[in-house]
PDB file of N, CA and C in Angstrom:
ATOM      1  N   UNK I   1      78.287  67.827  67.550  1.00 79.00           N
ATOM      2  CA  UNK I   1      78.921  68.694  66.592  1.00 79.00           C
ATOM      3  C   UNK I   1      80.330  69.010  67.080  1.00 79.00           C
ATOM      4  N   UNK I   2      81.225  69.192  66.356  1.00 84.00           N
ATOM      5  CA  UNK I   2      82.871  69.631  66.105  1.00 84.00           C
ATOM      6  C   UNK I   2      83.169  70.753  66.209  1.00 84.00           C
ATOM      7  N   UNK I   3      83.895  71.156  66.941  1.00 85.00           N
ATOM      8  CA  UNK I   3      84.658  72.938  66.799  1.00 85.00           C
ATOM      9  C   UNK I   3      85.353  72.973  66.587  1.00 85.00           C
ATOM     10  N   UNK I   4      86.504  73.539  65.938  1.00 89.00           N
ATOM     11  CA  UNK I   4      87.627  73.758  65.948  1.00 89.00           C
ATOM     12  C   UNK I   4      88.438  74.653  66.905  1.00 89.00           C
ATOM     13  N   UNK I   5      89.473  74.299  67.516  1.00 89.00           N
ATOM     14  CA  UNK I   5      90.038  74.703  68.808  1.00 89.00           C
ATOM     15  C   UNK I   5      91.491  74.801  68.394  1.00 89.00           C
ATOM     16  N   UNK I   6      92.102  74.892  69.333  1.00 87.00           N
ATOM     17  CA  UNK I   6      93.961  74.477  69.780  1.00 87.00           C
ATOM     18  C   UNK I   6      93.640  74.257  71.351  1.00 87.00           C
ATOM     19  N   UNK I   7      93.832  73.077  71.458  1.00 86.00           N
ATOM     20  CA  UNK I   7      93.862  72.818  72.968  1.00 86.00           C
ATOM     21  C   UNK I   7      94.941  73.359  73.486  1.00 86.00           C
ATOM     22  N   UNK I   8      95.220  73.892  74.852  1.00 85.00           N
ATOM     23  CA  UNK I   8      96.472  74.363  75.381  1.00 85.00           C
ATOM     24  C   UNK I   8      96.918  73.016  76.461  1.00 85.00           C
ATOM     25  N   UNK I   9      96.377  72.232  76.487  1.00 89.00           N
ATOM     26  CA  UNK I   9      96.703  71.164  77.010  1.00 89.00           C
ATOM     27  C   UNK I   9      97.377  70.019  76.346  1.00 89.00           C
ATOM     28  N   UNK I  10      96.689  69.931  75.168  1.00 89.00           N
ATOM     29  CA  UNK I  10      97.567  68.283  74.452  1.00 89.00           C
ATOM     30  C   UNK I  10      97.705  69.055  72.946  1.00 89.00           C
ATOM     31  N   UNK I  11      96.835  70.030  72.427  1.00 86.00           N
ATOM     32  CA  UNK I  11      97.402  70.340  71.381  1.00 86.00           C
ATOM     33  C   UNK I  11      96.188  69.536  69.906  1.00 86.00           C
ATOM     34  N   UNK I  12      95.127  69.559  70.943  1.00 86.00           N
ATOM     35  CA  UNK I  12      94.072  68.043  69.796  1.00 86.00           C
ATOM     36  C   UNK I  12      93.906  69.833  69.210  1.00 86.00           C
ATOM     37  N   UNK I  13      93.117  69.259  68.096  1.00 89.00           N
ATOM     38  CA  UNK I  13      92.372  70.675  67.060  1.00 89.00           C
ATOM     39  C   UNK I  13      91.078  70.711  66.892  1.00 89.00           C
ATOM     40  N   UNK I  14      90.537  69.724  67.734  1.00 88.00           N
ATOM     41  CA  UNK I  14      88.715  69.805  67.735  1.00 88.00           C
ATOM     42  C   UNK I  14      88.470  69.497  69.330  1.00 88.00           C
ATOM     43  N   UNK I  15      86.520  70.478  69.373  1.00 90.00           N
ATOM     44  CA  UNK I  15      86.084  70.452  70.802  1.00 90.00           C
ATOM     45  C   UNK I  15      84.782  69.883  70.502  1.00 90.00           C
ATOM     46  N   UNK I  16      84.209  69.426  71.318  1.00 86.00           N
ATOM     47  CA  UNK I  16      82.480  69.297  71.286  1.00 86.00           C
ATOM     48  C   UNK I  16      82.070  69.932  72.625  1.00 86.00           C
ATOM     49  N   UNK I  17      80.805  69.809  72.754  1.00 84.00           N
ATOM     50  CA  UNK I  17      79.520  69.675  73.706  1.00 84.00           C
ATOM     51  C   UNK I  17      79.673  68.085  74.564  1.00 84.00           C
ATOM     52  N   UNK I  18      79.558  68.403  75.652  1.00 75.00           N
ATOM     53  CA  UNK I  18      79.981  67.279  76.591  1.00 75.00           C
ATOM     54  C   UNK I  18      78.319  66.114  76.643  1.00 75.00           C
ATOM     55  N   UNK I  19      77.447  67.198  76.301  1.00 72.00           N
ATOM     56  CA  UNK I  19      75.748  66.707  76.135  1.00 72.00           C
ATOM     57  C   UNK I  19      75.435  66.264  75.001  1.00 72.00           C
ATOM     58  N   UNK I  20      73.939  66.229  75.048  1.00 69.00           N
ATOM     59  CA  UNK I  20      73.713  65.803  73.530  1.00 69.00           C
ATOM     60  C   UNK I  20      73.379  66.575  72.823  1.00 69.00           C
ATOM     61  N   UNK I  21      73.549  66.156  71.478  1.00 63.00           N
ATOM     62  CA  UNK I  21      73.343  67.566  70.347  1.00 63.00           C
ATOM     63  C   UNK I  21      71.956  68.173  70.092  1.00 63.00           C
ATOM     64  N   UNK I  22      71.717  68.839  70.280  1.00 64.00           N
ATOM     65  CA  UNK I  22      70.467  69.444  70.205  1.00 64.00           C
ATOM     66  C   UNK I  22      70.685  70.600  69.001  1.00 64.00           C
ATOM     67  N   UNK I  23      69.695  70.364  68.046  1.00 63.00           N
ATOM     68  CA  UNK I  23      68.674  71.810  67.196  1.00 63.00           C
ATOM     69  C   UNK I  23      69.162  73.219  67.654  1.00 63.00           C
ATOM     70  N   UNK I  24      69.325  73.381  68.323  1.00 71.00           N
ATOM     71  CA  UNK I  24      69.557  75.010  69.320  1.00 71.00           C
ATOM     72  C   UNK I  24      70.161  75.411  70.395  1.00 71.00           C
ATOM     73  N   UNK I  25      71.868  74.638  70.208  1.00 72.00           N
ATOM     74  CA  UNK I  25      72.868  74.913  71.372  1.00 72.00           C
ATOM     75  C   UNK I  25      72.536  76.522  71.927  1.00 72.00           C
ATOM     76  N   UNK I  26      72.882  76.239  73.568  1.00 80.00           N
ATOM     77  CA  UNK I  26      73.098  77.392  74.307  1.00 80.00           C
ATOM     78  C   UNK I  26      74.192  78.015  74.039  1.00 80.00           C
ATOM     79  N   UNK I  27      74.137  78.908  74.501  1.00 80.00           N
ATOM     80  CA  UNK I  27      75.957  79.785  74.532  1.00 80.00           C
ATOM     81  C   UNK I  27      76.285  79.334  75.535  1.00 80.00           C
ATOM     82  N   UNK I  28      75.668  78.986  76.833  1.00 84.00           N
ATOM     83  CA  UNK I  28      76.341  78.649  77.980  1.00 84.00           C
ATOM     84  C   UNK I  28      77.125  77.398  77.763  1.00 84.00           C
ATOM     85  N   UNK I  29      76.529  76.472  76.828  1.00 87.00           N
ATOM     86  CA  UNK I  29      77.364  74.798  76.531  1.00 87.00           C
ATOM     87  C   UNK I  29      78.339  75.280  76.974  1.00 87.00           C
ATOM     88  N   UNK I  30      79.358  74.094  77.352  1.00 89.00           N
ATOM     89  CA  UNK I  30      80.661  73.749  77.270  1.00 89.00           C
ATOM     90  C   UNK I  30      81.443  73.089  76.553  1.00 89.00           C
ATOM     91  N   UNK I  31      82.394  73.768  75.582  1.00 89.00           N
ATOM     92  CA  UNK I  31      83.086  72.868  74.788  1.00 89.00           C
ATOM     93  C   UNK I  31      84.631  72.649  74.972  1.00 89.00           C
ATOM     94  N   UNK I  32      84.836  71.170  74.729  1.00 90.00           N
ATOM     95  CA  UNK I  32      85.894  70.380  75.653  1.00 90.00           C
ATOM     96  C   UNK I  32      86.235  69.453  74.560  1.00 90.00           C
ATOM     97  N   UNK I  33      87.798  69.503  74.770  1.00 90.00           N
ATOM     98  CA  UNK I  33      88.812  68.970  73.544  1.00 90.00           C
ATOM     99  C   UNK I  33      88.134  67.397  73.431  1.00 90.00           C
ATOM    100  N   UNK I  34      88.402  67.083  72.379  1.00 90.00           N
ATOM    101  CA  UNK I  34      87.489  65.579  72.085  1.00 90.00           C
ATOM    102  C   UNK I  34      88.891  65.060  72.609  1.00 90.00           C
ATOM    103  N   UNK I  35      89.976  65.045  72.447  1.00 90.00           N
ATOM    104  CA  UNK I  35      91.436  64.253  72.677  1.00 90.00           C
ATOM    105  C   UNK I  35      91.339  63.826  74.479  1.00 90.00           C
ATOM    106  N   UNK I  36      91.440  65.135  75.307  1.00 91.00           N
ATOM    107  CA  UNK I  36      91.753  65.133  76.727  1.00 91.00           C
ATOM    108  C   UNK I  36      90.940  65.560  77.402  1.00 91.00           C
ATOM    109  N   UNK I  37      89.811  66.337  77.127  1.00 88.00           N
ATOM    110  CA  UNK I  37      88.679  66.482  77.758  1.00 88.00           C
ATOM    111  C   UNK I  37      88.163  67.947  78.320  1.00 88.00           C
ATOM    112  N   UNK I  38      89.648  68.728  77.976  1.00 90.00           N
ATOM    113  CA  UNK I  38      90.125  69.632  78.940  1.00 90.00           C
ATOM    114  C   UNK I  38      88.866  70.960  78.221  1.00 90.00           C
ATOM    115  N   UNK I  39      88.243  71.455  79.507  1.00 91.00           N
ATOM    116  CA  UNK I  39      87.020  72.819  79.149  1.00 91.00           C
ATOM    117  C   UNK I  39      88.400  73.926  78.075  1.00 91.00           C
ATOM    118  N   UNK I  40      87.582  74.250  77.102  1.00 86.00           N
ATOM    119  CA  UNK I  40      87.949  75.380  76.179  1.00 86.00           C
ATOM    120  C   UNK I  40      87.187  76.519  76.098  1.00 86.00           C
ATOM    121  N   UNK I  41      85.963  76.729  75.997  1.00 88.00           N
ATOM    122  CA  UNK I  41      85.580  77.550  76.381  1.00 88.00           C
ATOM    123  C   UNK I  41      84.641  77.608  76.350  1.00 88.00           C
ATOM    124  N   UNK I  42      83.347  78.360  76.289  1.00 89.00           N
ATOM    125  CA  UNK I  42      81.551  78.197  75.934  1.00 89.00           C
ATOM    126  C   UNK I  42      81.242  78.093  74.866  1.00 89.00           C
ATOM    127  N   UNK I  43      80.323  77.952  74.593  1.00 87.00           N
ATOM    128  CA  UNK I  43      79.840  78.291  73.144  1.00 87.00           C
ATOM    129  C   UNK I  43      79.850  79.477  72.335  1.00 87.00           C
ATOM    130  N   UNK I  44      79.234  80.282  73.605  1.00 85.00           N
ATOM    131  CA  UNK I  44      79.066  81.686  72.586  1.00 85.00           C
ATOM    132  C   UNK I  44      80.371  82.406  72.661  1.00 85.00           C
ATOM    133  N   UNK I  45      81.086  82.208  73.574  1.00 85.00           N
ATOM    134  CA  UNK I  45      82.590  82.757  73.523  1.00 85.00           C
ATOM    135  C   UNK I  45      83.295  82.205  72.380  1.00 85.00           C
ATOM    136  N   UNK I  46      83.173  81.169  72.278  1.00 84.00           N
ATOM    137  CA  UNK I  46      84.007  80.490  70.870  1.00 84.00           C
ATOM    138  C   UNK I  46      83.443  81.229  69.592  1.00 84.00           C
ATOM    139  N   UNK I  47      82.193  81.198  69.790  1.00 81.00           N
ATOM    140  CA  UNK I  47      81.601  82.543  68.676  1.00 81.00           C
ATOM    141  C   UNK I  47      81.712  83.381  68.240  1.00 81.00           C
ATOM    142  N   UNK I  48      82.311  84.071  69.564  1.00 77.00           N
ATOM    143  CA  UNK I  48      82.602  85.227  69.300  1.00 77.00           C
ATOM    144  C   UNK I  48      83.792  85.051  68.735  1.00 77.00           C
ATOM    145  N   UNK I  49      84.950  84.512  69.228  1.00 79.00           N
ATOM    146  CA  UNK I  49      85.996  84.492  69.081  1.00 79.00           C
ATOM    147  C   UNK I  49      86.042  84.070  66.985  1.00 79.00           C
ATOM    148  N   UNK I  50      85.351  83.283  66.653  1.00 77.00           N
ATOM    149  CA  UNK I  50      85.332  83.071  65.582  1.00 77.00           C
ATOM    150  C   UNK I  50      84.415  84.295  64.339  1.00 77.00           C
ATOM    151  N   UNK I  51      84.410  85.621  64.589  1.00 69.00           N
ATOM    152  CA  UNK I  51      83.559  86.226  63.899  1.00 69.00           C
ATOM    153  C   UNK I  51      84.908  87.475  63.914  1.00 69.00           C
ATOM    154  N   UNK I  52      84.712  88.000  62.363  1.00 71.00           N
ATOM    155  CA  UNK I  52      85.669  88.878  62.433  1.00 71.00           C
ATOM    156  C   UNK I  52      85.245  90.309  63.104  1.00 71.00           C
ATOM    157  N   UNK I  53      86.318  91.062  63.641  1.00 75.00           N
ATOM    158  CA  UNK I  53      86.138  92.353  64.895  1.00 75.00           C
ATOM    159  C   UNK I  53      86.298  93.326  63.183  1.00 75.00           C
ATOM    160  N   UNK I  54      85.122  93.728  62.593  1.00 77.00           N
ATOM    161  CA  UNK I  54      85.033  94.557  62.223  1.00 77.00           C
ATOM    162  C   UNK I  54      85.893  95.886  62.317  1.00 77.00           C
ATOM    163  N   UNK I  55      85.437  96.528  64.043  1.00 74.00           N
ATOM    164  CA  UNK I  55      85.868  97.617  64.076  1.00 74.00           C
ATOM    165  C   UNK I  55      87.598  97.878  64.488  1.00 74.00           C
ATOM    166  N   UNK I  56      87.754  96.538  64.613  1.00 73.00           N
ATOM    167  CA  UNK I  56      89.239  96.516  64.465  1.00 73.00           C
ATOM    168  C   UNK I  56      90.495  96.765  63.417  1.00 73.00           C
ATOM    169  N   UNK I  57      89.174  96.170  62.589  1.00 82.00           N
ATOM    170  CA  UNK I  57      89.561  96.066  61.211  1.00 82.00           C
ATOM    171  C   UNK I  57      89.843  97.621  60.224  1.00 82.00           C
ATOM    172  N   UNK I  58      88.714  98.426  60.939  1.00 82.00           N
ATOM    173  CA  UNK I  58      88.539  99.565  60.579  1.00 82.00           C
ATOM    174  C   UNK I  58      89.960 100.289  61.053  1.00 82.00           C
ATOM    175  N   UNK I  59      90.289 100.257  62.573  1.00 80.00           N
ATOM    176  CA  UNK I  59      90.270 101.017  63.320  1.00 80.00           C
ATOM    177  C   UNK I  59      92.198 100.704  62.055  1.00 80.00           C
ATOM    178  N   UNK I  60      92.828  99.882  62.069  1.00 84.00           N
ATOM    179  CA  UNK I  60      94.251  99.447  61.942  1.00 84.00           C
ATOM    180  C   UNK I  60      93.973 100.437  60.622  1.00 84.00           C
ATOM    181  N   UNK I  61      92.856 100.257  59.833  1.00 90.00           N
ATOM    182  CA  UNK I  61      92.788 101.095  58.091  1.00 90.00           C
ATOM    183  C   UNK I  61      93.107 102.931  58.596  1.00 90.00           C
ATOM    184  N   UNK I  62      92.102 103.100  59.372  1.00 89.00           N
ATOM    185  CA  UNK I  62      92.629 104.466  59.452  1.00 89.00           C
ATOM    186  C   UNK I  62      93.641 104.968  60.057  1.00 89.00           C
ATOM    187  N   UNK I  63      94.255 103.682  60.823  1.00 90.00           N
ATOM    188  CA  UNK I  63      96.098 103.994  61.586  1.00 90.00           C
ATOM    189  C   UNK I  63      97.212 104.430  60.594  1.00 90.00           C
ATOM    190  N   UNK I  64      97.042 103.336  59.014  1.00 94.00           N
ATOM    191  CA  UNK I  64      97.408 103.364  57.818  1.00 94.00           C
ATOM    192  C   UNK I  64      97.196 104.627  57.385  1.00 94.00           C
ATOM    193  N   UNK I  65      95.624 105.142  57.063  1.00 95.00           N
ATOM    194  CA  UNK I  65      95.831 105.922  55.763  1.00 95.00           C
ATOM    195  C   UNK I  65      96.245 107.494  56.800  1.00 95.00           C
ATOM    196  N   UNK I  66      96.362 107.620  58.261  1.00 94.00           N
ATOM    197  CA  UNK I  66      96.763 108.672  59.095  1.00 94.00           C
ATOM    198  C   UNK I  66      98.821 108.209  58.921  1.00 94.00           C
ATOM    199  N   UNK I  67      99.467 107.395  58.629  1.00 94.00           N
ATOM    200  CA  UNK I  67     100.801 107.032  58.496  1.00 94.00           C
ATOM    201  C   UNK I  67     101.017 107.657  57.120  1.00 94.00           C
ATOM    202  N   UNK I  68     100.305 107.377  56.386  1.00 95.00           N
ATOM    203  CA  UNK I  68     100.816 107.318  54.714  1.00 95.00           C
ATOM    204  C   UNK I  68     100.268 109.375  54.474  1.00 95.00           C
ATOM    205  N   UNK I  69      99.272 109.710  55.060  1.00 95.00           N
ATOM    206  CA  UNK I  69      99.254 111.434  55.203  1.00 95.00           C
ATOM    207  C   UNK I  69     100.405 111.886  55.811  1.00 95.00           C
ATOM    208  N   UNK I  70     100.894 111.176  57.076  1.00 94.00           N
ATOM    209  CA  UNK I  70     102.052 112.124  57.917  1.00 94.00           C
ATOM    210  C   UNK I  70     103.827 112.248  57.083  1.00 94.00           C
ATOM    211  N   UNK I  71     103.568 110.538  56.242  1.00 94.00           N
ATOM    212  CA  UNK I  71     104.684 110.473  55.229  1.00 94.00           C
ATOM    213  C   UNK I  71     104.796 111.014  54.296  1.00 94.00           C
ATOM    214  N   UNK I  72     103.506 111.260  53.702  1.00 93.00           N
ATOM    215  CA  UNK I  72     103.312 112.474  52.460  1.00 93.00           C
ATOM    216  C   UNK I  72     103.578 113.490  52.663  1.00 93.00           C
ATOM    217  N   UNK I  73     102.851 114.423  53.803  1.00 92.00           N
ATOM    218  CA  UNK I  73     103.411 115.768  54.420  1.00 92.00           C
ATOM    219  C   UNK I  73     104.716 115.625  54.548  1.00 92.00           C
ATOM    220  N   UNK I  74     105.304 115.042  55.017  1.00 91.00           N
ATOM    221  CA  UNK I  74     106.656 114.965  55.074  1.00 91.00           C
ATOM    222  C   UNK I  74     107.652 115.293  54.165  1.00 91.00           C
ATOM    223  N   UNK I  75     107.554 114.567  53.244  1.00 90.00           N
ATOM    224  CA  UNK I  75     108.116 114.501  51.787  1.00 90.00           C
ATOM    225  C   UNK I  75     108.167 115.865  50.934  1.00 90.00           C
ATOM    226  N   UNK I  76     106.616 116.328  51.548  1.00 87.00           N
ATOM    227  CA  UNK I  76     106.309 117.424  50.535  1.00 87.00           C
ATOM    228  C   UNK I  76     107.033 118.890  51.279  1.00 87.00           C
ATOM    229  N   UNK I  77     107.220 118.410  52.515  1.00 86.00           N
ATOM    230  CA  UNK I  77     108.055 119.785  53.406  1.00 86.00           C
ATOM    231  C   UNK I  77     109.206 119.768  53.019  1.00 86.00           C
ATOM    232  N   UNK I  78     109.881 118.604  52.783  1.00 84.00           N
ATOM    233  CA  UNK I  78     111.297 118.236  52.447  1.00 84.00           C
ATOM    234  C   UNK I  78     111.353 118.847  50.617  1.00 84.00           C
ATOM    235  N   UNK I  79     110.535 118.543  50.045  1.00 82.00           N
ATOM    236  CA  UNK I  79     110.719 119.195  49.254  1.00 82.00           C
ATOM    237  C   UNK I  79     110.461 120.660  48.912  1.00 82.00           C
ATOM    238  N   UNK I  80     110.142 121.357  49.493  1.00 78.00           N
ATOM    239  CA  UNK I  80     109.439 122.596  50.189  1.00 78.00           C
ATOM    240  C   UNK I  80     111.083 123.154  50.234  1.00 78.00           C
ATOM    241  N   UNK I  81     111.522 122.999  51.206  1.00 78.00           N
ATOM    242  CA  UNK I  81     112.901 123.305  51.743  1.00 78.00           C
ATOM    243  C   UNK I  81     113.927 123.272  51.375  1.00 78.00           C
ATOM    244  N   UNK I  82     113.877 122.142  49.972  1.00 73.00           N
ATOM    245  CA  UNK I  82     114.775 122.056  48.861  1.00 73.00           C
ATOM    246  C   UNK I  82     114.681 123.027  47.576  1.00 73.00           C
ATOM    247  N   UNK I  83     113.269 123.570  47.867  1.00 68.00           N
ATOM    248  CA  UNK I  83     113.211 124.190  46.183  1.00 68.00           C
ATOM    249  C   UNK I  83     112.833 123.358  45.312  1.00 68.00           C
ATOM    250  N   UNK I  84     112.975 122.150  45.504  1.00 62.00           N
ATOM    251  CA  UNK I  84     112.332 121.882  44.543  1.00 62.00           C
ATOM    252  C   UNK I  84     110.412 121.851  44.023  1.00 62.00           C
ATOM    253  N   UNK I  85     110.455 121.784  42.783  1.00 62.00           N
ATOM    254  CA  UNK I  85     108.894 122.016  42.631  1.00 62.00           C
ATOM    255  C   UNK I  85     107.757 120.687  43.301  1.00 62.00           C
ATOM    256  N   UNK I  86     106.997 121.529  43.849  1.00 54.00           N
ATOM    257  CA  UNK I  86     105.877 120.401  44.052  1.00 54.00           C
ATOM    258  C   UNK I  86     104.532 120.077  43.459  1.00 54.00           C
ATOM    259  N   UNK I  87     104.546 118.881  42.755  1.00 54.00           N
ATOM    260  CA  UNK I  87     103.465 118.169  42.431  1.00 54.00           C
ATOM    261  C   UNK I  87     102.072 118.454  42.870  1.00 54.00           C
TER     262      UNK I  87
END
């Protein structure tokens, strides 16, 4: 079976299993650029690496909607200080 990679060595874009393919790869496998040979990384690390970080995902949303409150407050002090009416 095929992975998709970036080798940092030659730059190929696919890895395999250096063994034979088996029903129920380990995580421990090793997968190694089909081009140069060069180890990329395990299996289950490539796994991981290929699954989206959820809580990352989360974490950048509430960086946002804590930016877009501190810009609102903002606005609304500025207008506060102007007299003018607020919404």
């Amino acid at each position: 079976m095929y992975y998709p990679i970036s080798c940092t060595r030659c730059g190929h874009d696919l890895a395999s299993t250096p063994g034979p393919v088996t029903a129920q790869p380990n995580d421990w496998e090793e997968l190694n650029c089909t081009e140069c040979g060069e180890f990329h990384a395990t299996l289950g690390a490539w796994e991981e690496q290929q699954t989206p970080d959820r809580l990352r995902f989360l974490n950048k949303s509430r960086i946002l909607m804590m930016a877009m409150r501190r810009e609102h407050d903002a606005l609304i002090g500025q207008q506060h200080t102007k007299g003018e009416r607020v919404a």
